[in-house]
CSV table of C-alpha atoms in Angstrom, one decimal:
chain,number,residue,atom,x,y,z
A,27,UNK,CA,16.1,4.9,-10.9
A,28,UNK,CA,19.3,2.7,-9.9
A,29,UNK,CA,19.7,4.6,-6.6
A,30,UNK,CA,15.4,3.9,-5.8
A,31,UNK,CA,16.8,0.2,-6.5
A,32,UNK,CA,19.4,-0.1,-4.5
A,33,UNK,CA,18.1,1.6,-1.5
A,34,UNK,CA,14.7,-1.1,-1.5
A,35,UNK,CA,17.6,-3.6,-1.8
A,36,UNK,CA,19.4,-2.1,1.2
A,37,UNK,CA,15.6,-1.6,2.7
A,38,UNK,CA,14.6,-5.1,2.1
A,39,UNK,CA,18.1,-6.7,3.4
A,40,UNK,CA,17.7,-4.7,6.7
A,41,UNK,CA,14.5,-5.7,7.5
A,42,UNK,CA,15.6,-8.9,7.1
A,43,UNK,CA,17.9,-8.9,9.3
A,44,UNK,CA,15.3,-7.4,11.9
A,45,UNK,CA,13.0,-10.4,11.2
A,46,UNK,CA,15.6,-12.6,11.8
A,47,UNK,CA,16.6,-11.1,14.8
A,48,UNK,CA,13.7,-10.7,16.4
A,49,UNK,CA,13.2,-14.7,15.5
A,50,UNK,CA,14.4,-17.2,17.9
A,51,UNK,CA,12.2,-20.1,16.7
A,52,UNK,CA,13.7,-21.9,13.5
A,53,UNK,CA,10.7,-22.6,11.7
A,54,UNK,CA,8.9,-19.2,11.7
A,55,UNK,CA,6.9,-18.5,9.0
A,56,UNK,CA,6.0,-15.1,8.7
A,57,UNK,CA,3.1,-13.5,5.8
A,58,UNK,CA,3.2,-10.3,3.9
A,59,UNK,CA,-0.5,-9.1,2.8
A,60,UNK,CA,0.1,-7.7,-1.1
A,61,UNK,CA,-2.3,-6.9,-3.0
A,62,UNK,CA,-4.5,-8.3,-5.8
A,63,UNK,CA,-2.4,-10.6,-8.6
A,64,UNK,CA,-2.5,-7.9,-11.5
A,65,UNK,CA,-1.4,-5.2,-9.5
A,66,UNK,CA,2.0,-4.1,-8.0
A,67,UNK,CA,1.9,-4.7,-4.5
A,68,UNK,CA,1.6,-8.5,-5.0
A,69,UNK,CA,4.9,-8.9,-7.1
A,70,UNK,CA,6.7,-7.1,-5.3
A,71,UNK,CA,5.7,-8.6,-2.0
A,72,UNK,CA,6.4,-11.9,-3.7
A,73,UNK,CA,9.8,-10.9,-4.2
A,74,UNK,CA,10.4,-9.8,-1.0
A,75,UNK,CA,9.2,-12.6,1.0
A,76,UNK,CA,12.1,-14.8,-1.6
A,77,UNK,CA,14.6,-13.0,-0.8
A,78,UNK,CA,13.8,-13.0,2.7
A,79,UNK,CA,12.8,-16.9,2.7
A,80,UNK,CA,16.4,-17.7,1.1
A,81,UNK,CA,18.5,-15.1,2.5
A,82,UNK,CA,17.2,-15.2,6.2
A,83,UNK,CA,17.9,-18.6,8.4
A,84,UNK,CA,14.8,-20.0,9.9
A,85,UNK,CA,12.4,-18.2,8.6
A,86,UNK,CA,9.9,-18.5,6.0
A,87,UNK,CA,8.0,-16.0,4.4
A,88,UNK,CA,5.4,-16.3,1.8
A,89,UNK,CA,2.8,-13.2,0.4
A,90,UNK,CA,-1.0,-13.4,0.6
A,91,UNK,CA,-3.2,-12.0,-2.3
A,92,UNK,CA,-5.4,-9.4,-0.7
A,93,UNK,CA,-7.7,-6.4,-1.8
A,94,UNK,CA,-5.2,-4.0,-0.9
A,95,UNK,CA,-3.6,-1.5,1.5
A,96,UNK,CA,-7.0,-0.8,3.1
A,97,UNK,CA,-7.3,-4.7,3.8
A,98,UNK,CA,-3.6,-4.7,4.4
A,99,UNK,CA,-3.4,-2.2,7.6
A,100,UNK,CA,-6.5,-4.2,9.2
A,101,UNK,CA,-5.0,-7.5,8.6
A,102,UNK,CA,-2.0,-6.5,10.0
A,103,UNK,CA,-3.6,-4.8,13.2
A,104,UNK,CA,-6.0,-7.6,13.6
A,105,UNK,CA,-3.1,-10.4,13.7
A,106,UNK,CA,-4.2,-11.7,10.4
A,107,UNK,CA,-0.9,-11.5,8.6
A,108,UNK,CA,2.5,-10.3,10.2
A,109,UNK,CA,3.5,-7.6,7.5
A,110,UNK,CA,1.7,-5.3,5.0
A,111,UNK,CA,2.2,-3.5,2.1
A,112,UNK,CA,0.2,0.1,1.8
A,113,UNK,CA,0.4,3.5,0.4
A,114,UNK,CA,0.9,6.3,2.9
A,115,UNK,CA,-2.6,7.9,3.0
A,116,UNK,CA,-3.9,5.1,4.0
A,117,UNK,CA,-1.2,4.0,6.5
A,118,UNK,CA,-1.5,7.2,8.1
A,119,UNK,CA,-5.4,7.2,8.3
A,120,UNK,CA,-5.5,3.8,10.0
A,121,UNK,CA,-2.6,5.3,12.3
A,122,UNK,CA,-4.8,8.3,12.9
A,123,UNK,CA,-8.1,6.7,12.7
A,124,UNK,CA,-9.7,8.7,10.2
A,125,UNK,CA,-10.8,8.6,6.6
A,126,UNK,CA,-12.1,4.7,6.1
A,127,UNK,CA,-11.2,3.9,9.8
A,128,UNK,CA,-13.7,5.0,12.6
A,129,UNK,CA,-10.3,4.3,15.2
A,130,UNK,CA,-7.1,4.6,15.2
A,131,UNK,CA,-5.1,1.0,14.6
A,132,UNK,CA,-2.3,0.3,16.2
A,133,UNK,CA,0.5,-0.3,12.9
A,134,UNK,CA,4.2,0.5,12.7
A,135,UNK,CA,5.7,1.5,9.6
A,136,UNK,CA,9.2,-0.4,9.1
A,137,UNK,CA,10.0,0.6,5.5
A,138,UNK,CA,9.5,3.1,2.4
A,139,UNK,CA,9.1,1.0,-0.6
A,140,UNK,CA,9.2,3.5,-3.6
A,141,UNK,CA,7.5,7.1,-4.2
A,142,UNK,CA,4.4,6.9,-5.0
A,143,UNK,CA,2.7,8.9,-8.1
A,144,UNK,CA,-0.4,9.7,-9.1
A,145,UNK,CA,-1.6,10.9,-12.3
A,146,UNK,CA,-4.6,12.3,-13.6
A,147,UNK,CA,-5.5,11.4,-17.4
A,148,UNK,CA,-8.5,11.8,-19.7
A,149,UNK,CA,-8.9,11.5,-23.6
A,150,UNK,CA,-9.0,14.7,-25.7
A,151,UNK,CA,-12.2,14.3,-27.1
A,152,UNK,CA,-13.5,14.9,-23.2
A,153,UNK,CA,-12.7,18.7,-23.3
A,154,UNK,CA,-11.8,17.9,-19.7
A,155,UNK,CA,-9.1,20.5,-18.7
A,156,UNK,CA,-9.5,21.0,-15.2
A,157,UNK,CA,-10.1,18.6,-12.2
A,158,UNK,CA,-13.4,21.2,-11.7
A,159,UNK,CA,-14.3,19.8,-14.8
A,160,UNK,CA,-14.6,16.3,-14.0
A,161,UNK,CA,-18.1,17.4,-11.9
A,162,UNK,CA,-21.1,15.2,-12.9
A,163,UNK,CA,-18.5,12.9,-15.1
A,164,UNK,CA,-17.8,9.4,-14.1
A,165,UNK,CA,-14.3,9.0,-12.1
A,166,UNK,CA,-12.5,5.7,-12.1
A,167,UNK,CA,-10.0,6.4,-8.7
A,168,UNK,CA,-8.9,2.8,-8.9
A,169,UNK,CA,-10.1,-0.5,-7.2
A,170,UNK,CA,-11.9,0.1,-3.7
A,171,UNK,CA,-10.4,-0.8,-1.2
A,172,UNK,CA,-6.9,0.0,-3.0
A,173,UNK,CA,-4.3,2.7,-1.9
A,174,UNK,CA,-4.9,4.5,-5.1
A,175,UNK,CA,-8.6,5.0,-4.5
A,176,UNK,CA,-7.7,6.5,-1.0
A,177,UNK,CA,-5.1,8.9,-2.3
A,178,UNK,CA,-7.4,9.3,-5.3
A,179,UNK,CA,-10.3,10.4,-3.2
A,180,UNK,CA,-7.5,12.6,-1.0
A,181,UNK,CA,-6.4,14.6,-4.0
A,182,UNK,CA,-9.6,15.2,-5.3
A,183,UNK,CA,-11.2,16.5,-2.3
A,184,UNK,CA,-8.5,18.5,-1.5
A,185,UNK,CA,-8.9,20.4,-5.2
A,186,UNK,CA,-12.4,21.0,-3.9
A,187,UNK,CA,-14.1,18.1,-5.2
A,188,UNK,CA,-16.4,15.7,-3.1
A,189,UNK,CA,-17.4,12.2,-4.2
A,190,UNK,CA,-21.3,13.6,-4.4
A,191,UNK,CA,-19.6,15.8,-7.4
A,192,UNK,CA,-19.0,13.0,-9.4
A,193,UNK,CA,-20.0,9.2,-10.3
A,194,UNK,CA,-17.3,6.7,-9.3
């Protein structure tokens, strides 16, 4: 755990530096597109765009509460914000133009945050033992529009399971 922590440290102090190199003006404000206020992404872009606001001369960077990586890759193709926070799957479906996204967008990656993890869970009483076994049962995958329903929806199908098998 101390080593993930001190490589996003190094990861956050780098890009800072590239943002303020790549900066000439000395009032640039810059925004990072999070997530929601109760999940992860929005803390942690909060944080970020601190350190980056103190640390980094002339520029000013402050996080926008969004509905997640999905909205996070468009916003950041359309112009909307200047950085974004989002999980993989969805980063590279944008890139690709798959998935949620009828094109590719045009999105550069600059950092890996953290690993990501996804767990499946259920309560015993469900005699659910098997991802098969989750046909014709209703399937939370996370908020839409979030990272984790994307990679959600990714794992699932690639057991062999389609949305039409289950309620969501």
């Amino acid at each position: 755990m101390g080593s993930t922590i001190k490589g996003l440290k190094t990861l956050v102090w780098l890009l800072g530096l590239q943002l303020s190199l790549g900066c000439a003006d000395s009032s640039t404000t810059l925004s990072i597109a999070t997530g929601g206020p109760a999940g992860l992404y929005y803390p942690i872009g909060g944080g970020m765009a601190s350190i980056w606001s103190a640390n980094v001369p002339g520029i000013n960077v402050r996080a926008e509460v969004t509905g997640g990586s999905v909205s996070n890759v468009i916003q950041v193709a359309r112009g909307e914000s200047d950085l974004g926070i989002a999980m993989a799957d969805v980063i590279s479906d944008a890139y690709k133009g798959e998935g949620l996204f009828p094109e590719s967008l045009p999105l550069r990656v600059l950092l890996s945050a953290y690993p990501n993890v996804i767990h499946v869970v259920t309560v015993a009483k469900t005699n659910i033992s098997s991802i098969s076994d989750l046909a014709g049962k209703r399937v939370s995958l996370g908020a839409q529009g979030s990272g984790t329903a994307v990679a959600a929806q990714n794992i699932l199908s690639g057991l062999g399971l389609q949305e039409s098998d289950y309620a969501s």
